[in-house]
PDB file of C-alpha atoms in Angstrom:
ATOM      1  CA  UNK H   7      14.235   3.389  -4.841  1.00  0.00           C
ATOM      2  CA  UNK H   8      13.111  -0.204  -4.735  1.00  0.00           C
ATOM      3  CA  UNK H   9      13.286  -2.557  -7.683  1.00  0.00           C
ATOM      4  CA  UNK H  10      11.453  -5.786  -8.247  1.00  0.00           C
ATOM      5  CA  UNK H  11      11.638  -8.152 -11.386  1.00  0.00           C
ATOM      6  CA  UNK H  12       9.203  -5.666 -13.494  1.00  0.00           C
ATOM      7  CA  UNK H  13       8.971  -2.723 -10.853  1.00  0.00           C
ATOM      8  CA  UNK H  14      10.085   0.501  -9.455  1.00  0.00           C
ATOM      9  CA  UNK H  15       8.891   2.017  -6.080  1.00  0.00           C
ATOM     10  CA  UNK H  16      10.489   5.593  -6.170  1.00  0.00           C
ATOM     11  CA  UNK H  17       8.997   8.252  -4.487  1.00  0.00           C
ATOM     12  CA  UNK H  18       6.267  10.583  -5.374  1.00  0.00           C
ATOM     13  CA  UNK H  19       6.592  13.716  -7.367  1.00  0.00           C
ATOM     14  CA  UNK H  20       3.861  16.628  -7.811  1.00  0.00           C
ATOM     15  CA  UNK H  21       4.197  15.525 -11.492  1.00  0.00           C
ATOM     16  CA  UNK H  22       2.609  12.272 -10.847  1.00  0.00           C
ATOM     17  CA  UNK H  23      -0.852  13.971 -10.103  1.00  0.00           C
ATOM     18  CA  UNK H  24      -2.389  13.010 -13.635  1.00  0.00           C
ATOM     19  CA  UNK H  25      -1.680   9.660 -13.621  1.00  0.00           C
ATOM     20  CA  UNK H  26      -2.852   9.136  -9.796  1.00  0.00           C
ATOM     21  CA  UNK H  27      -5.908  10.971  -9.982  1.00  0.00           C
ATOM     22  CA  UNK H  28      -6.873   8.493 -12.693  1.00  0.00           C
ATOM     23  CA  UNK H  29      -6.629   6.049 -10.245  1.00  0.00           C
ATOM     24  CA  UNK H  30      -7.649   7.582  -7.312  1.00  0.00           C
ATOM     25  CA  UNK H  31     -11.082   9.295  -9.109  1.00  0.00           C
ATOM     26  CA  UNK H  32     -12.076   6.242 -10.272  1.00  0.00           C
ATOM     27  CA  UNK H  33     -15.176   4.698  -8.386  1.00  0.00           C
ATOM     28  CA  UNK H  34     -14.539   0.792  -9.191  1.00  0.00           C
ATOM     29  CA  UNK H  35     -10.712   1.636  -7.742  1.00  0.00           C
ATOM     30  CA  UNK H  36     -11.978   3.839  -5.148  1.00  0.00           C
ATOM     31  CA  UNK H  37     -15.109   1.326  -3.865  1.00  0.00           C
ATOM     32  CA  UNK H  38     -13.558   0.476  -0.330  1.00  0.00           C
ATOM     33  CA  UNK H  39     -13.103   3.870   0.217  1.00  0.00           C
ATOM     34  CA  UNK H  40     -15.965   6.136   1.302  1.00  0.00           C
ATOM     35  CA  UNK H  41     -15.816   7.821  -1.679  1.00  0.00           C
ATOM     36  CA  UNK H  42     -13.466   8.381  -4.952  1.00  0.00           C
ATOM     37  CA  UNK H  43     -11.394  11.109  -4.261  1.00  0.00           C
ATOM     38  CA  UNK H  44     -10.983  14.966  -6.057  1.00  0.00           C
ATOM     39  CA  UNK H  45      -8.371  16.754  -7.244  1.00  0.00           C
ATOM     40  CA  UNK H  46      -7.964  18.478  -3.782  1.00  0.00           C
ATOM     41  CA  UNK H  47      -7.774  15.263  -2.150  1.00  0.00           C
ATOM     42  CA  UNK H  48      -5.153  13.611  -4.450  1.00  0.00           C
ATOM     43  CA  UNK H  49      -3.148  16.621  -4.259  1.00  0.00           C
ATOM     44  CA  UNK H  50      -3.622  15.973  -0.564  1.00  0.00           C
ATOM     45  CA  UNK H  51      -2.264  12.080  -0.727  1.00  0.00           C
ATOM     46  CA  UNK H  52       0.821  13.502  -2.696  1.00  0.00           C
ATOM     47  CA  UNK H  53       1.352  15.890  -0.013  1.00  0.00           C
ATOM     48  CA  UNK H  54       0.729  13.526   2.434  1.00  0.00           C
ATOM     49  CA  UNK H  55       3.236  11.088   1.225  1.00  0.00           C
ATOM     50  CA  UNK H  56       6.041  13.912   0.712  1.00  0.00           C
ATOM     51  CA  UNK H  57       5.542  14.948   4.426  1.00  0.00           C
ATOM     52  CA  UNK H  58       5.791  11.160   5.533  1.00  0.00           C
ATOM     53  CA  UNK H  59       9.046  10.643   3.435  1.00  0.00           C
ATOM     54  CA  UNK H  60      10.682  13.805   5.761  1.00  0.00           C
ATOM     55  CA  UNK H  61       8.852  12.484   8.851  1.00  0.00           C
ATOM     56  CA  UNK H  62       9.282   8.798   8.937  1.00  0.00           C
ATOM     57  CA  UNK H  63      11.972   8.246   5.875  1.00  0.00           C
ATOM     58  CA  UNK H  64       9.291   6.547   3.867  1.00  0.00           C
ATOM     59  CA  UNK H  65       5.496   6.808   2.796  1.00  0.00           C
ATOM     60  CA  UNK H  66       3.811   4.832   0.201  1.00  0.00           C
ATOM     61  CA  UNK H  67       6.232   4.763  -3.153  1.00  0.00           C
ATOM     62  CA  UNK H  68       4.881   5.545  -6.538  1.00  0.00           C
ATOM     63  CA  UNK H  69       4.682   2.225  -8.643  1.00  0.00           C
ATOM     64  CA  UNK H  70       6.372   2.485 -12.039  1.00  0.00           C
ATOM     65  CA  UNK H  71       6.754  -0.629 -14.754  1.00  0.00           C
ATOM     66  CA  UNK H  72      10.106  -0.610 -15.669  1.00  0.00           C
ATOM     67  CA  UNK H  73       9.548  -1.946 -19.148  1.00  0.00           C
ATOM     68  CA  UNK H  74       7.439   1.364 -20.084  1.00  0.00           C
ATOM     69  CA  UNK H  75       8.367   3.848 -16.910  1.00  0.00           C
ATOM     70  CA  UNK H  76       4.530   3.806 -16.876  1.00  0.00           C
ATOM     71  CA  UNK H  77       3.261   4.866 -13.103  1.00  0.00           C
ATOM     72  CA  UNK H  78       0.952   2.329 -12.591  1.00  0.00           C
ATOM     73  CA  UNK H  79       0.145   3.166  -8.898  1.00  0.00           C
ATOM     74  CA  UNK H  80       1.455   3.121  -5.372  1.00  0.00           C
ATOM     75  CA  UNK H  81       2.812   1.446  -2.382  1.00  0.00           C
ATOM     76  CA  UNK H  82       4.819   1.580   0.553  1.00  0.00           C
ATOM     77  CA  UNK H  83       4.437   1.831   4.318  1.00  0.00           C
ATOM     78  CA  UNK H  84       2.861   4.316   6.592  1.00  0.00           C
ATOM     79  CA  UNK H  85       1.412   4.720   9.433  1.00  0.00           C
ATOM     80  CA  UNK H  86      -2.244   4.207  10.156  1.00  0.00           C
ATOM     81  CA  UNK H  87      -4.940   4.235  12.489  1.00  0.00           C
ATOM     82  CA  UNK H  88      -5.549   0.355  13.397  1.00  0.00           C
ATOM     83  CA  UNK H  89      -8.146   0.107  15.817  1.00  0.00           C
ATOM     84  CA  UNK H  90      -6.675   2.526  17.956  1.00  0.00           C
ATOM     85  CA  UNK H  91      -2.984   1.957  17.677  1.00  0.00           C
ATOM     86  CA  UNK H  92      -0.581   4.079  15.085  1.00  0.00           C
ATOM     87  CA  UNK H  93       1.006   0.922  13.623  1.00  0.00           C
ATOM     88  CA  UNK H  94       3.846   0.496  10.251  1.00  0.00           C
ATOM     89  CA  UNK H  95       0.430  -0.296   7.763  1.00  0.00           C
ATOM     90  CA  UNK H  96       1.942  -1.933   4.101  1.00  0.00           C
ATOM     91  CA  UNK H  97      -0.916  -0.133   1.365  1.00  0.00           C
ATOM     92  CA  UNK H  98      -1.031  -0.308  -2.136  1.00  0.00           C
ATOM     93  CA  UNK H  99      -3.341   1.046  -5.111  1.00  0.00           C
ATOM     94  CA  UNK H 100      -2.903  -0.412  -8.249  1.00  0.00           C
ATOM     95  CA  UNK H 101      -4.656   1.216 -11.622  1.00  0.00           C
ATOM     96  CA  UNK H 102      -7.291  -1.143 -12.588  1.00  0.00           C
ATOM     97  CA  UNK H 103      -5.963  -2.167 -16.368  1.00  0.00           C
ATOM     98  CA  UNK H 104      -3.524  -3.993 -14.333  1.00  0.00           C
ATOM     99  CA  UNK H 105      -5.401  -5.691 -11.621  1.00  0.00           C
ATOM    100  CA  UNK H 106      -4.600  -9.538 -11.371  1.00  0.00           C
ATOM    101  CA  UNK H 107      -1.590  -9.433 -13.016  1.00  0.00           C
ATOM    102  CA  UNK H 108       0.351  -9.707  -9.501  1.00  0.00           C
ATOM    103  CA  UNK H 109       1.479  -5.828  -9.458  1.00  0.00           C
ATOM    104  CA  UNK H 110       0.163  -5.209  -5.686  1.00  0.00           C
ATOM    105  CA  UNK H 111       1.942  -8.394  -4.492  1.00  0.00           C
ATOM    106  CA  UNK H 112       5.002  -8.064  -5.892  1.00  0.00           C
ATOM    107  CA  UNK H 113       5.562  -4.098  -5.410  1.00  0.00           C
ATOM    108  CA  UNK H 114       3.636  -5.560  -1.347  1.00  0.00           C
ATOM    109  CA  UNK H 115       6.649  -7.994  -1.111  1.00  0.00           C
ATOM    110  CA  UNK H 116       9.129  -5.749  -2.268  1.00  0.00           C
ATOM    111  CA  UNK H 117       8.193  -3.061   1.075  1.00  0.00           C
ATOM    112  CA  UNK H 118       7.184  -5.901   3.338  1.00  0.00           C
ATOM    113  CA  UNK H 119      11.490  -6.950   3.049  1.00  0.00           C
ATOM    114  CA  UNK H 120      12.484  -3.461   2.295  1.00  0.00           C
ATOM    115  CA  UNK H 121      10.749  -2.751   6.014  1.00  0.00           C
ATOM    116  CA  UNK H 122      12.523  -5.338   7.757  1.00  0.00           C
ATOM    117  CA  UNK H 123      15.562  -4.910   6.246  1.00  0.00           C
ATOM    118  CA  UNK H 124      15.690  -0.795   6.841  1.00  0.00           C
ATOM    119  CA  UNK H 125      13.743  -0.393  10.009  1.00  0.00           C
ATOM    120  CA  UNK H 126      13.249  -1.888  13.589  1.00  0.00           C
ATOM    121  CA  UNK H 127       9.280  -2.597  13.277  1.00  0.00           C
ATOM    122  CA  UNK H 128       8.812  -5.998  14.350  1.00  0.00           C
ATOM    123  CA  UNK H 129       5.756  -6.292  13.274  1.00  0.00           C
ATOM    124  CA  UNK H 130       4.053  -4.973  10.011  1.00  0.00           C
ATOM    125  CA  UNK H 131       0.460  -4.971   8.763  1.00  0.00           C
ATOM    126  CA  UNK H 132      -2.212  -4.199   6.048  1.00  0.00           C
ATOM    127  CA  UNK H 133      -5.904  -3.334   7.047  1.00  0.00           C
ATOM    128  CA  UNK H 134      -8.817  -3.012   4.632  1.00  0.00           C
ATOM    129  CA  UNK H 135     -12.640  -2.979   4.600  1.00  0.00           C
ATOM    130  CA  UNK H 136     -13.889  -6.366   5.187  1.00  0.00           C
ATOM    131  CA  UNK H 137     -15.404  -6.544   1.550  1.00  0.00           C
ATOM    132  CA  UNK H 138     -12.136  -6.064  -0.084  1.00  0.00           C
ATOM    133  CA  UNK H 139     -10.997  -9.473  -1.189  1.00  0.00           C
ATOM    134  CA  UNK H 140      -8.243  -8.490  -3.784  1.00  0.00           C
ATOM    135  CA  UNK H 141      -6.287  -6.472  -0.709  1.00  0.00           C
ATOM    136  CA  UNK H 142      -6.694  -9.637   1.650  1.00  0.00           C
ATOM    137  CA  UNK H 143      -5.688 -11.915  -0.355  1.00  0.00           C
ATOM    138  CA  UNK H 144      -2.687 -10.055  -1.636  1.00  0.00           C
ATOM    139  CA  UNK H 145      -1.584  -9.716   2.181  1.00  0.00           C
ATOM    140  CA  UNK H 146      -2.410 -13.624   2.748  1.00  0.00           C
ATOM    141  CA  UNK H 147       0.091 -14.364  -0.271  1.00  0.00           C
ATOM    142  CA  UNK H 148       3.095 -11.986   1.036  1.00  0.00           C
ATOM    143  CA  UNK H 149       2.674 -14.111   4.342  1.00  0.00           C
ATOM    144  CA  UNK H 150       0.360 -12.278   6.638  1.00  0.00           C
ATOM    145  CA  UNK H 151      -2.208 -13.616   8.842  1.00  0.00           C
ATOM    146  CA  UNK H 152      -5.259 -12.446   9.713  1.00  0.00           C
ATOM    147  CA  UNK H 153      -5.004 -10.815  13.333  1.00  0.00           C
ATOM    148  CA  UNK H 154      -7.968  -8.706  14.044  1.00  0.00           C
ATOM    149  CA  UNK H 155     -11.261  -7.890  12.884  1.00  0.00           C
ATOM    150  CA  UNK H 156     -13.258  -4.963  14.569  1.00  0.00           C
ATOM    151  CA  UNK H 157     -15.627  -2.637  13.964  1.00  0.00           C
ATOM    152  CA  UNK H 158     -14.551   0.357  12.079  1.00  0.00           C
ATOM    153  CA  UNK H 159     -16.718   3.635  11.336  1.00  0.00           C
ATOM    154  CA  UNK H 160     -14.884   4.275   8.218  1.00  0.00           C
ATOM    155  CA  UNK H 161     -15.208   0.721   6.644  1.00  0.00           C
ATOM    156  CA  UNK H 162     -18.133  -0.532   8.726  1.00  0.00           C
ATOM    157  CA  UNK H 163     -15.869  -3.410   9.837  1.00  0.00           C
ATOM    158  CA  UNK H 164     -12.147  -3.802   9.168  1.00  0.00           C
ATOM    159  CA  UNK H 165      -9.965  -6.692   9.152  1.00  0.00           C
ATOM    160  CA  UNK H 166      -6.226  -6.228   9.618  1.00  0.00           C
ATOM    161  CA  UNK H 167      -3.563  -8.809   8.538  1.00  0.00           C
ATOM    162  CA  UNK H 168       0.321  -8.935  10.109  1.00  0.00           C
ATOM    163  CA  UNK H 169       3.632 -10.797   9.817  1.00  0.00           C
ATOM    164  CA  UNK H 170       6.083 -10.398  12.402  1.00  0.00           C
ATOM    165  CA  UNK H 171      10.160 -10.204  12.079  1.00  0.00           C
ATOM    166  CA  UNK H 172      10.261 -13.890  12.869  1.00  0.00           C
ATOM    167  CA  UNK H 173       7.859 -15.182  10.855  1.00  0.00           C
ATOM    168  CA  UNK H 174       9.319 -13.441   7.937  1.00  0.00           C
ATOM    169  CA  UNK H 175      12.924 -14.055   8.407  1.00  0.00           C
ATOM    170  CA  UNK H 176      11.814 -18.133   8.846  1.00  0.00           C
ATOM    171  CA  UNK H 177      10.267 -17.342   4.946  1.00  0.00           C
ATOM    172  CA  UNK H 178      13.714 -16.156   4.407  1.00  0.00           C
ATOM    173  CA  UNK H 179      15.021 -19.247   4.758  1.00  0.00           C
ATOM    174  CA  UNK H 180      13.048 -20.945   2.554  1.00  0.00           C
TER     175      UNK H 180
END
């Protein structure tokens, strides 16, 4: 489990379907994505996630507040398609009543060190369709760069941010 100031990244349980397929089924959520997604395919994600957590030792985290123990969303690290290379990918979905209230980059923050700290990537990054500015600029804030753009049948074009080991370890000692 990971705590921040007003979060909890724990991992997923079958029993957080409801709550996620809120999220997940909801087309202003879901708009950078091909389509929202069904009950089969959030089942899926769960499933997904549960398999990563035996495979890799993580997956992306279910997002709880810790005043309420509401689930609120997710985030965490997996790996992803990024133009061709299978690379550690931070992603996050955050249920729209609580968009720009700094959720995503504080639960982003919270894997981005929990990464370095528990793993040997050396680099980490976060790709998204090129229209989604909230998922940018929440990367951007937790110290990524933008290092690639490139053409991407899923998302017409994708853009893909990183930070490295070093770079993040010289925000350390800030």
């Amino acid at each position: 489990m990971i705590e921040t100031e007003r979060l909890l990244l724990r991992e997923y349980r079958m029993d957080d379907f409801d709550a996620l397929y809120e999220i997940m089924s909801d087309a202003e959520t879901m708009q950078h994505y091909p389509s929202p997604f069904d009950e089969d395919r959030t089942k899926g994600w769960i499933t997904w996630n549960l398999d990563n957590y035996e495979k890799y030792g993580f997956g992306l985290w279910a997002v709880v507040l810790k005043e309420t123990g509401e689930f609120i969303g997710d985030c965490g690290i997996t790996i992803q398609n990024i133009d061709g290379e299978m690379l550690p990918e931070i992603g996050y979905h955050i249920h729209k009543k609580y968009w720009r209230r700094g959720f995503a980059k504080e639960a982003a923050r919270a894997v981005r060190d929990w990464v370095f700290q528990n793993t040997q990537y050396d680099t980490i990054y976060s790709y998204m369709k090129y229209t989604n500015v909230g998922s940018y600029s929440t990367a951007v804030a937790n110290g990524m760069k933008k290092v690639k753009e490139y053409p991407d049948p899923k998302n017409t074009i994708s853009y893909a941010y990183a930070i490295t080991r070093s770079e993040w370890e010289a925000m350390q000692c800030k």
